[in-house]
mmCIF file of C-alpha atoms in Angstrom:
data_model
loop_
_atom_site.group_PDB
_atom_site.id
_atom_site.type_symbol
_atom_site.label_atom_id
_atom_site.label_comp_id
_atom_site.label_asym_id
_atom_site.label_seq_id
_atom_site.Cartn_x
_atom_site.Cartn_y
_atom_site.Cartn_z
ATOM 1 C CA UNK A 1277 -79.518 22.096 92.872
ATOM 2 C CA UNK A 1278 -77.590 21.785 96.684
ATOM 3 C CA UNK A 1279 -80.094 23.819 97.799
ATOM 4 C CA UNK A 1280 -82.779 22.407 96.659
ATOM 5 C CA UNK A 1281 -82.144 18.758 97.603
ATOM 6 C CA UNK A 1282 -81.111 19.940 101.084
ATOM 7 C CA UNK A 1283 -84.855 21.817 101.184
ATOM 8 C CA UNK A 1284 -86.197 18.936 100.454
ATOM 9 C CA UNK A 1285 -84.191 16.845 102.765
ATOM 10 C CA UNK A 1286 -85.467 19.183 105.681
ATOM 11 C CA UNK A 1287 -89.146 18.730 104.442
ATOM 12 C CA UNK A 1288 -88.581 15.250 104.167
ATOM 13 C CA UNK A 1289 -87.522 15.207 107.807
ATOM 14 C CA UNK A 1290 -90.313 17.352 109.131
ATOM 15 C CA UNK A 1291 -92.968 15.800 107.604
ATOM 16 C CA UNK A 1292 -91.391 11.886 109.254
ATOM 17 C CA UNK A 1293 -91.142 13.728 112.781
ATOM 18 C CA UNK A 1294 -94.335 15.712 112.505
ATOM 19 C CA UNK A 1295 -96.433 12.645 113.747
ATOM 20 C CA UNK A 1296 -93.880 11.993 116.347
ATOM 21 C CA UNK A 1297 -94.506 14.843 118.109
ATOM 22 C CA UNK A 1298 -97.654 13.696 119.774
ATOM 23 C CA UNK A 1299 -95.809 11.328 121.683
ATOM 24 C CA UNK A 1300 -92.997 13.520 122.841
ATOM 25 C CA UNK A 1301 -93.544 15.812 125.246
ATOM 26 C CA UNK A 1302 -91.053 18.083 127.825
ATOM 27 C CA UNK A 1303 -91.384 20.803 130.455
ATOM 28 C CA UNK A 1304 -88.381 22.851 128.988
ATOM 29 C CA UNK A 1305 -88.176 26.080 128.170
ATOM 30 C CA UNK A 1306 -87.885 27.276 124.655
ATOM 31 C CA UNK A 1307 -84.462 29.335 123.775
ATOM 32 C CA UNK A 1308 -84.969 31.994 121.236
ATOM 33 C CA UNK A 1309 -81.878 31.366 118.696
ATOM 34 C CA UNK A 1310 -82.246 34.416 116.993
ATOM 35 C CA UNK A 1311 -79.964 35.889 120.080
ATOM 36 C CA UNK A 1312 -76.632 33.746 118.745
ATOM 37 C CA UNK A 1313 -77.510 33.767 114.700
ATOM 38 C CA UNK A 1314 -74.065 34.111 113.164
ATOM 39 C CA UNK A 1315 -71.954 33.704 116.301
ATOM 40 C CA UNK A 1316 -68.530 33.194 115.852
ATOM 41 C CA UNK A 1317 -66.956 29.722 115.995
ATOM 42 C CA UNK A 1318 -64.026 27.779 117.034
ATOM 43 C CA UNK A 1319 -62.668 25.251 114.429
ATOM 44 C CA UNK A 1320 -64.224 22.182 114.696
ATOM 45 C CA UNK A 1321 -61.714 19.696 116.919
ATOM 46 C CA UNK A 1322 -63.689 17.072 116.184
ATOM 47 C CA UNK A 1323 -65.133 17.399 112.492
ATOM 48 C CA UNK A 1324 -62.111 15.750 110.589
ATOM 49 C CA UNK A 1325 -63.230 12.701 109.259
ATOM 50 C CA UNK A 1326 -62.598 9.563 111.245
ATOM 51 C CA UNK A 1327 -63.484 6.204 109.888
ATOM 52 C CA UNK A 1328 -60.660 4.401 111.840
ATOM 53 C CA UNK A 1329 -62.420 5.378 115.054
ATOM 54 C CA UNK A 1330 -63.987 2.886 117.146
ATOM 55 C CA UNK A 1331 -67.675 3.797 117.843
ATOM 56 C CA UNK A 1332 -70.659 1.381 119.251
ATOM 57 C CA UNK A 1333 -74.252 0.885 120.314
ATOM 58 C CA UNK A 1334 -74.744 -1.222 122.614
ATOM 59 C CA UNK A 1335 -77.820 -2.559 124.475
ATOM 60 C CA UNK A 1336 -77.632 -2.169 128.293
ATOM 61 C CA UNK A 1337 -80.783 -3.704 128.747
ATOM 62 C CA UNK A 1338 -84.330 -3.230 127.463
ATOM 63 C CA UNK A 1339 -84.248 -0.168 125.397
ATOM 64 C CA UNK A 1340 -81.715 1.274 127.200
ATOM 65 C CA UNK A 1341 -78.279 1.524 125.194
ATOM 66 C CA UNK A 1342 -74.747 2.632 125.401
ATOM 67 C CA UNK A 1343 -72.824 4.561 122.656
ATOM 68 C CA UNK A 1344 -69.281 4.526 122.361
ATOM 69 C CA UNK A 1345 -66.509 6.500 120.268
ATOM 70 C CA UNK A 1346 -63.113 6.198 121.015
ATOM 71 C CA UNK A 1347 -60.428 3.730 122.433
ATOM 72 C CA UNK A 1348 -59.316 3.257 125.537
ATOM 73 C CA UNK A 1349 -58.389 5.705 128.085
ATOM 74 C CA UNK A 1350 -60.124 8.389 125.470
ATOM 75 C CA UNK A 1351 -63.510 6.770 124.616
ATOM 76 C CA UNK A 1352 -66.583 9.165 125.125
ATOM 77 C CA UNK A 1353 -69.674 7.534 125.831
ATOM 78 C CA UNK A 1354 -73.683 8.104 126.623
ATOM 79 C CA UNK A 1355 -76.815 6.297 127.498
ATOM 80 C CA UNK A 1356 -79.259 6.477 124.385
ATOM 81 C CA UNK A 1357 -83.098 5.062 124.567
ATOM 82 C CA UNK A 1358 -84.941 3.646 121.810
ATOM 83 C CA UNK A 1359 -88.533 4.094 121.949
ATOM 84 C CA UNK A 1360 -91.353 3.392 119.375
ATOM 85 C CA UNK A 1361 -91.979 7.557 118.718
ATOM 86 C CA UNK A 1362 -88.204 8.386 118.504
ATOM 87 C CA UNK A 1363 -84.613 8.187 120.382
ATOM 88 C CA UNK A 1364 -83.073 10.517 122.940
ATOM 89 C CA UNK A 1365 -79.220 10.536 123.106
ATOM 90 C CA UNK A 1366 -76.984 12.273 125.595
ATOM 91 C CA UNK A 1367 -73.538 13.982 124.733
ATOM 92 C CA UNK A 1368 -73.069 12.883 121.045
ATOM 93 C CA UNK A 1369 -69.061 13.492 122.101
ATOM 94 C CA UNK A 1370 -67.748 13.887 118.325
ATOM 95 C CA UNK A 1371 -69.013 15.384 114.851
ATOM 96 C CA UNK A 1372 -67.137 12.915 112.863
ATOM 97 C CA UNK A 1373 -69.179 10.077 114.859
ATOM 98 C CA UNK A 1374 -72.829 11.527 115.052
ATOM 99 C CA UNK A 1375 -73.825 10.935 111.550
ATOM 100 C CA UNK A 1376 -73.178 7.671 112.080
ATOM 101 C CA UNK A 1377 -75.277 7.454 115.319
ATOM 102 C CA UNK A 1378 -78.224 9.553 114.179
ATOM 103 C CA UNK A 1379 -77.981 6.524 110.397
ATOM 104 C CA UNK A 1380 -77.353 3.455 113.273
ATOM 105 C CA UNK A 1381 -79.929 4.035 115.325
ATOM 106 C CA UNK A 1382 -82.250 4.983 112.056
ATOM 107 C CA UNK A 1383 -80.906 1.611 110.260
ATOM 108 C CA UNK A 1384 -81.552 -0.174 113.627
ATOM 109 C CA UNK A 1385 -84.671 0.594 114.715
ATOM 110 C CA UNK A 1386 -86.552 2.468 112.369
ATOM 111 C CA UNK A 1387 -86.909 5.724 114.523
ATOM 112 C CA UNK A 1388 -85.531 9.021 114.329
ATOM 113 C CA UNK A 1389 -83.477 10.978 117.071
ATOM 114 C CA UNK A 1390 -85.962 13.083 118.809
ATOM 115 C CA UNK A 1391 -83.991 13.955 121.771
ATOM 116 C CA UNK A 1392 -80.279 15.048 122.006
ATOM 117 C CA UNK A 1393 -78.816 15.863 126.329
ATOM 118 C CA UNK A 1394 -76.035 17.454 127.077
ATOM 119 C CA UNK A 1395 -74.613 16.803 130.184
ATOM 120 C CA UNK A 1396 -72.993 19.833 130.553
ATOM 121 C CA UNK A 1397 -70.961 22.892 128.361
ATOM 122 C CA UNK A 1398 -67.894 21.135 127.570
ATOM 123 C CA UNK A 1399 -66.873 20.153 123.954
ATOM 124 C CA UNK A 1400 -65.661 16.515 124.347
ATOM 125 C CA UNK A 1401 -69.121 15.764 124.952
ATOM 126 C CA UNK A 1402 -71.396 17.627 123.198
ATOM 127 C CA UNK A 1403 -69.502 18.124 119.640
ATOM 128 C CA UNK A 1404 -71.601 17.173 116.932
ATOM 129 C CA UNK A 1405 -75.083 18.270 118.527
ATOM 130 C CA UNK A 1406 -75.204 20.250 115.190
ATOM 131 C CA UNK A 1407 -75.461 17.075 113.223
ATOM 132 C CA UNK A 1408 -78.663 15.680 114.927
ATOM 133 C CA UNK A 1409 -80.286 19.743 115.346
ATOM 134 C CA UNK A 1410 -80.074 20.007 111.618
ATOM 135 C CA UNK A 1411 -82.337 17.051 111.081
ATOM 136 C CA UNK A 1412 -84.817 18.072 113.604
ATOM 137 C CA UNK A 1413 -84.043 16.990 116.875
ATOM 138 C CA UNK A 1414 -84.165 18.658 119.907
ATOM 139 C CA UNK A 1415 -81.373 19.722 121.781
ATOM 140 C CA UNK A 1416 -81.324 19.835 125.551
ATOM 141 C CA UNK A 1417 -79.365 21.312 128.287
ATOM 142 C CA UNK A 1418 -79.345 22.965 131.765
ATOM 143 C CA UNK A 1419 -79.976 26.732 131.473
ATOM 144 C CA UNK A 1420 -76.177 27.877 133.016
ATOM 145 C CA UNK A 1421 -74.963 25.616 129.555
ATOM 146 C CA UNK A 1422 -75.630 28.016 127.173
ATOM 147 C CA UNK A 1423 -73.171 30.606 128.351
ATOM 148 C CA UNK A 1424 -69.940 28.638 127.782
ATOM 149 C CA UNK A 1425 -71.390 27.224 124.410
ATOM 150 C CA UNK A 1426 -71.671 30.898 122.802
ATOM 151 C CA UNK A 1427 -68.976 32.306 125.415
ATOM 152 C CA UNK A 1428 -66.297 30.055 124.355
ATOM 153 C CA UNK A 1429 -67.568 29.795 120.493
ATOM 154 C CA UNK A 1430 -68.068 26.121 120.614
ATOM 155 C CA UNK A 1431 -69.171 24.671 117.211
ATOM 156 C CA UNK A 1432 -71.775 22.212 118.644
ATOM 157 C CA UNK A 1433 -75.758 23.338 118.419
ATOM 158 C CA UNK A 1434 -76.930 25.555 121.131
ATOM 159 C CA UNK A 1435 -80.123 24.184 123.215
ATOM 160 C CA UNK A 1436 -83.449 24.519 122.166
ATOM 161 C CA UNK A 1437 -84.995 23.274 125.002
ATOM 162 C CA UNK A 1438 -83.089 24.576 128.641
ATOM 163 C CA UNK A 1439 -84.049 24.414 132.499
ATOM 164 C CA UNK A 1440 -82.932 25.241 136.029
ATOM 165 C CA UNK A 1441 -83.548 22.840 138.185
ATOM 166 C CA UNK A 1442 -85.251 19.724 137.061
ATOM 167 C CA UNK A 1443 -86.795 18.524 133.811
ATOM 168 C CA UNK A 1444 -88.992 15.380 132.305
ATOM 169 C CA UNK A 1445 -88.929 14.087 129.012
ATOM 170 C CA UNK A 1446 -91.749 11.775 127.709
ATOM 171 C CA UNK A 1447 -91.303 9.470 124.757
ATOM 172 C CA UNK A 1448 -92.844 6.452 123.747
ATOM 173 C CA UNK A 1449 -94.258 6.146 126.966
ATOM 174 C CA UNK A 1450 -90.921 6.299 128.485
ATOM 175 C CA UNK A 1451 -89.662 8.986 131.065
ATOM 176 C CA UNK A 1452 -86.513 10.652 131.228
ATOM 177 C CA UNK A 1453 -85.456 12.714 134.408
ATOM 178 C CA UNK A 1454 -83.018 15.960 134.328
ATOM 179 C CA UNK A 1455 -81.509 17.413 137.527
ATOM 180 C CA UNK A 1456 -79.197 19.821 138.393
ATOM 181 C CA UNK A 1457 -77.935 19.135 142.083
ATOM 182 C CA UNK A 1458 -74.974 21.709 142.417
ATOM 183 C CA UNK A 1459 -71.941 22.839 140.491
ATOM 184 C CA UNK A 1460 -69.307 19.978 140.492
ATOM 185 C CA UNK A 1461 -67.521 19.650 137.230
ATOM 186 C CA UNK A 1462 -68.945 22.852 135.817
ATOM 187 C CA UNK A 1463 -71.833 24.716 136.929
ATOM 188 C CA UNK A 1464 -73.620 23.459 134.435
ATOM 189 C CA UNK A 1465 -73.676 19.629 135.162
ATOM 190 C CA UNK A 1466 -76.642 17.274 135.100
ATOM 191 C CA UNK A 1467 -77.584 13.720 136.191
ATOM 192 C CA UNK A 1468 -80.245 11.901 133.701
ATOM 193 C CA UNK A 1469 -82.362 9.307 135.414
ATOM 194 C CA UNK A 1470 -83.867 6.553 133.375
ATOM 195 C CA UNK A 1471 -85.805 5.147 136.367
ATOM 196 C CA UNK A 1472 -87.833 2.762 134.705
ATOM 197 C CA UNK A 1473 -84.418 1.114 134.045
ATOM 198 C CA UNK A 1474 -82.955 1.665 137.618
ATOM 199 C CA UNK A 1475 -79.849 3.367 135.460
ATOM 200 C CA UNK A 1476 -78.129 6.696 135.531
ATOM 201 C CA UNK A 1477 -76.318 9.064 133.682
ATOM 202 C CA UNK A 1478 -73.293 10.766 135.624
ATOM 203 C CA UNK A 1479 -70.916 12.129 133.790
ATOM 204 C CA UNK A 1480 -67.665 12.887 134.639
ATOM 205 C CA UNK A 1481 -68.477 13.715 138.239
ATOM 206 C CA UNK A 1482 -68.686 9.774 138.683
ATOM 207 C CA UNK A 1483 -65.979 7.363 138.241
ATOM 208 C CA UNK A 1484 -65.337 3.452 137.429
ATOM 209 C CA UNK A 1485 -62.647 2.768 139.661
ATOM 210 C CA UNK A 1486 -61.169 5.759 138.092
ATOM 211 C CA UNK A 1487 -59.116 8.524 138.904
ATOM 212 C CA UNK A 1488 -60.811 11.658 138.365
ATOM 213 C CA UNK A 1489 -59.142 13.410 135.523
ATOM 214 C CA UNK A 1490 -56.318 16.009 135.452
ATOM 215 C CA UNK A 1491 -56.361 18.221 137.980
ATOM 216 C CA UNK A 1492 -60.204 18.820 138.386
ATOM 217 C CA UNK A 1493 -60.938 21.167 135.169
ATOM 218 C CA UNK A 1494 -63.735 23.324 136.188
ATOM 219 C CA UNK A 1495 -64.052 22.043 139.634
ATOM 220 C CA UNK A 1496 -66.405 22.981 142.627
ATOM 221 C CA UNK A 1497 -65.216 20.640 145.581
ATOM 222 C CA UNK A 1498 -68.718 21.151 147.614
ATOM 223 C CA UNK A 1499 -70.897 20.793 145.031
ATOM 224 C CA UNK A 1500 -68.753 17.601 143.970
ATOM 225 C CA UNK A 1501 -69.710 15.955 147.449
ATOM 226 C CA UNK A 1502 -73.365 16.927 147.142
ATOM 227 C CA UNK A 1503 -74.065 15.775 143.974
ATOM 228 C CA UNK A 1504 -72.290 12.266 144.718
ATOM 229 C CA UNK A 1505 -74.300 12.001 147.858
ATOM 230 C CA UNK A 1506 -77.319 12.783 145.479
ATOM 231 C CA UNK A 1507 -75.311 9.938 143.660
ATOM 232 C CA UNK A 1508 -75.356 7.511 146.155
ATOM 233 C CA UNK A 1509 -78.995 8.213 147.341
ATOM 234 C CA UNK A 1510 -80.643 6.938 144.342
ATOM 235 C CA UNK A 1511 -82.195 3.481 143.495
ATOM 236 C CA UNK A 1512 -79.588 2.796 140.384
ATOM 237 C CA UNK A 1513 -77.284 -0.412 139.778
ATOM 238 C CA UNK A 1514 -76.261 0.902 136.504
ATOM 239 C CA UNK A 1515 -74.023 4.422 135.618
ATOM 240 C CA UNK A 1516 -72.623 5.507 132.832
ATOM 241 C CA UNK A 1517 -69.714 7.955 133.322
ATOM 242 C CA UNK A 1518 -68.947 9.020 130.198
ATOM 243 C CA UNK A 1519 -65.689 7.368 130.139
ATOM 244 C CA UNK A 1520 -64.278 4.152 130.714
ATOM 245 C CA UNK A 1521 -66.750 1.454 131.797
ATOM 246 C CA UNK A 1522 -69.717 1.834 133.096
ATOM 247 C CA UNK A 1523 -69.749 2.325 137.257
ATOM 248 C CA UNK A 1524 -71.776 1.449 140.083
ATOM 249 C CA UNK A 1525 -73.151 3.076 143.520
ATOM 250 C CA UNK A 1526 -70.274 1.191 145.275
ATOM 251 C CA UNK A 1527 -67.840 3.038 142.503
ATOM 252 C CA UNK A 1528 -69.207 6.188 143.687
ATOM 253 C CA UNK A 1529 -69.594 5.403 147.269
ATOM 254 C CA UNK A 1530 -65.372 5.260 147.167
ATOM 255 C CA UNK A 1531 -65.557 8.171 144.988
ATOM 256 C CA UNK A 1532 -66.790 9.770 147.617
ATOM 257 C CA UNK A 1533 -64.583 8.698 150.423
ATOM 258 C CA UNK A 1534 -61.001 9.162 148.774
ATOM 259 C CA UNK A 1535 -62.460 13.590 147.650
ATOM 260 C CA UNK A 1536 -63.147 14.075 151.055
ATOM 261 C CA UNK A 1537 -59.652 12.214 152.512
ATOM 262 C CA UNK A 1538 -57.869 14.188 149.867
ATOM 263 C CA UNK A 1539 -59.889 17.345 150.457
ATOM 264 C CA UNK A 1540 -58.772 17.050 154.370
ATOM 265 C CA UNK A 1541 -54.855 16.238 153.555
ATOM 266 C CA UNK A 1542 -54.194 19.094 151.515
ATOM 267 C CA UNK A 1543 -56.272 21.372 153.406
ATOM 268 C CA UNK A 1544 -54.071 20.478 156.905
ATOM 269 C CA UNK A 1545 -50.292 20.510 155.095
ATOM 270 C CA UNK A 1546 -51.746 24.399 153.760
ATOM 271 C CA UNK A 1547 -53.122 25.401 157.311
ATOM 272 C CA UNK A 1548 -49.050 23.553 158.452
ATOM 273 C CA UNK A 1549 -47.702 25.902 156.316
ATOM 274 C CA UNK A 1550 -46.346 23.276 153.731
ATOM 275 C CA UNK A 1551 -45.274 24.928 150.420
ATOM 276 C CA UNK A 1552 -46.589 23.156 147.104
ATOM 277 C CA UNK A 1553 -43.147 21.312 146.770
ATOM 278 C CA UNK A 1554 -43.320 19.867 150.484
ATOM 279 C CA UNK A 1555 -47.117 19.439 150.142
ATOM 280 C CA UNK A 1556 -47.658 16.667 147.230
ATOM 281 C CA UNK A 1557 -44.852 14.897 148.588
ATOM 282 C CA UNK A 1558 -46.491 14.118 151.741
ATOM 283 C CA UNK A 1559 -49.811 13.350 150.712
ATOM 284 C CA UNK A 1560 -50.361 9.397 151.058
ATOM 285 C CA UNK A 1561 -52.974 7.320 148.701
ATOM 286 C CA UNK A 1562 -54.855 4.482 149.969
ATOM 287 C CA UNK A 1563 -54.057 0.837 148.151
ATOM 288 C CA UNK A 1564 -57.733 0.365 146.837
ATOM 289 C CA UNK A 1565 -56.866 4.126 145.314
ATOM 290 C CA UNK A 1566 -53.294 3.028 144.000
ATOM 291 C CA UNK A 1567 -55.089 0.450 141.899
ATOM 292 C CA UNK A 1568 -57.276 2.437 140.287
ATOM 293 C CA UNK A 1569 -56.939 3.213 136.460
ATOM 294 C CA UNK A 1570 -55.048 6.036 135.465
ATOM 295 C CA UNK A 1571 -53.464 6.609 139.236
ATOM 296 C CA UNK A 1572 -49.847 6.873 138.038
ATOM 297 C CA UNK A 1573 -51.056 9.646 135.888
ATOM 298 C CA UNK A 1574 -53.314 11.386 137.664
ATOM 299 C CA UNK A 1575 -52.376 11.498 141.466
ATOM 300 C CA UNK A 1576 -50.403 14.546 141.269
ATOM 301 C CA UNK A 1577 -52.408 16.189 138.940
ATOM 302 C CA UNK A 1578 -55.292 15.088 141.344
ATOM 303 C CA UNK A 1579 -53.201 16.857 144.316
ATOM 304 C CA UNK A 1580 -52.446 20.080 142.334
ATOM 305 C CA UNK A 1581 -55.848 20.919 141.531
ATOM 306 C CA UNK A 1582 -57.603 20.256 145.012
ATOM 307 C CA UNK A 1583 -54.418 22.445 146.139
ATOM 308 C CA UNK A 1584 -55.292 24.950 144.236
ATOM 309 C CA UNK A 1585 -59.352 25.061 145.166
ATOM 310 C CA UNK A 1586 -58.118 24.916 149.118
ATOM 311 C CA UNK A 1587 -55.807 27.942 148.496
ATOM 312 C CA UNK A 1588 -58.639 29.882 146.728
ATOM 313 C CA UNK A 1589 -61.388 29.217 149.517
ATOM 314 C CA UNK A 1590 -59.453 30.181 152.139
ATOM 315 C CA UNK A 1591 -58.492 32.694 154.664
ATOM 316 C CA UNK A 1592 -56.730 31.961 157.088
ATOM 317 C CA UNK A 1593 -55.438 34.733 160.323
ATOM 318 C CA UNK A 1594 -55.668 37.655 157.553
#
């Protein structure tokens, strides 16, 4: 009897998006999931059931929202666009909080989910793609994401739509832009451009008058730079980092400036000879950086990691 009401359930949902699909329309290319049937899995980190967690939807302006899960320091969010033919979503961030996304936005406005993005392969942002595949929707990354998703057995769908450089979406009469600039945080990162809604989605790479986390987890220091001067170059006044609160070009414009001044300190104490104990002690912060959120935490861990990219792209006299 299970499997027969969840037959039907598909049908059900087929037949309701079946209709939709003449209004939806991409230039990605089609991944043939026959390759990773039955690939292995990671426990879910983020399946346990979580009613306490604090989740929203929140308009932004237009049909343009913001989704939320989380409190805090640790909330995960993403831009999500309601159109007349259907919803796109990017980085659905937690299993236990999809479901009720894919039923809010269903409740709300009466449409389905016909687009999920993921930013890029790591799990605190794309858990729970699974939950909005199942029901039909169509999951989108850049090409270099699928290779940590199956690599690293994370339990989160694996795209059905990918591309290299750049990608439009069309729904509802509303367009969506995908690009890849450069590796930054991952090799596998993506901007989204809503530009009918002068609004972008950056994650991670950009902050809010943030410090950027840890000490640079998967971290290309060029590609960084490029992709916030990409950043910077657009006609946005709205950007969703993933985190946090919502940023600006300004945000990303000091961004900018305090990589490259930390970049150039711990690149002249290595070529001085300065161990890592006499290094991190000499690097000096900026006050506009000092009053950033999560400085106390992060500066050091900040330090360490762009000590650790200088001393692997280096070569010094040898």
């Amino acid at each position: 009897m299970a499997a027969f009401l969840r037959t039907l359930s598909l049908l059900f949902t087929a037949a309701l998006l079946a209709p939709l699909q003449a209004h939806a329309a991409d230039n990605g290319i089609a991944v043939d999931h026959t390759h990773y049937a039955n690939r292995p899995l990671l426990p879910d980190f983020t399946g346990a059931d979580c009613p306490d967690m604090p989740r929203g939807l929140e308009q932004v302006k237009g049909n343009l929202y913001r989704h939320t899960s989380g409190a805090g320091l640790s909330v995960h969010s993403g831009l999500v666009l309601i159109t007349k033919d259907g919803a796109l979503v990017i980085d659905p961030a937690a299993t236990c909080t999809s479901g009720w996304l894919r039923d809010e936005i269903r409740t709300r406005f009466g449409v389905p989910v016909s687009y999920v993005v993921y930013t890029h392969g790591h799990a605190d942002h794309i858990s729970g793609g699974q939950v909005f595949q199942q029901d039909g929707t169509i999951v989108v990354a850049n090409q270099r994401a699928v290779e940590p998703i199956v690599g690293e057995k994370l339990p989160t769908a694996v795209p059905d739509r990918v591309f290299d450089k750049d990608m439009s979406i069309t729904l509802g009469g509303e367009t969506v832009l995908l690009h890849r600039v450069a590796a930054s945080h991952s090799d596998s990162m993506i901007m989204v451009l809503f530009p009918g809604y002068k609004a972008l989605q950056c994650t991670d790479v950009c902050q809010s008058g943030t410090m950027p986390y840890n000490d640079f987890l998967d971290f290309y220091y060029p590609g960084w730079i490029e992709t916030l001067d990409w950043v910077i170059a657009q006609d946005v006044d709205f950007i969703d980092v993933g985190h946090y609160s919502p940023a600006t070009r300004e945000n990303q414009i000091a961004l900018r400036a305090y990589m490259v001044d930390l970049h150039q300190q711990v690149l002249e104490l290595v070529r001085a000879g300065q161990s890592w104990d006499e290094l991190y002690r000499k690097v000096t912060f900026s006050a506009e950086t000092r009053a950033w959120i999560g400085f106390d935490t992060m500066n050091k861990l900040n330090i360490m990691g762009m000590y650790r990219w200088v001393s692997n792209h280096r070569r010094g006299e040898w």
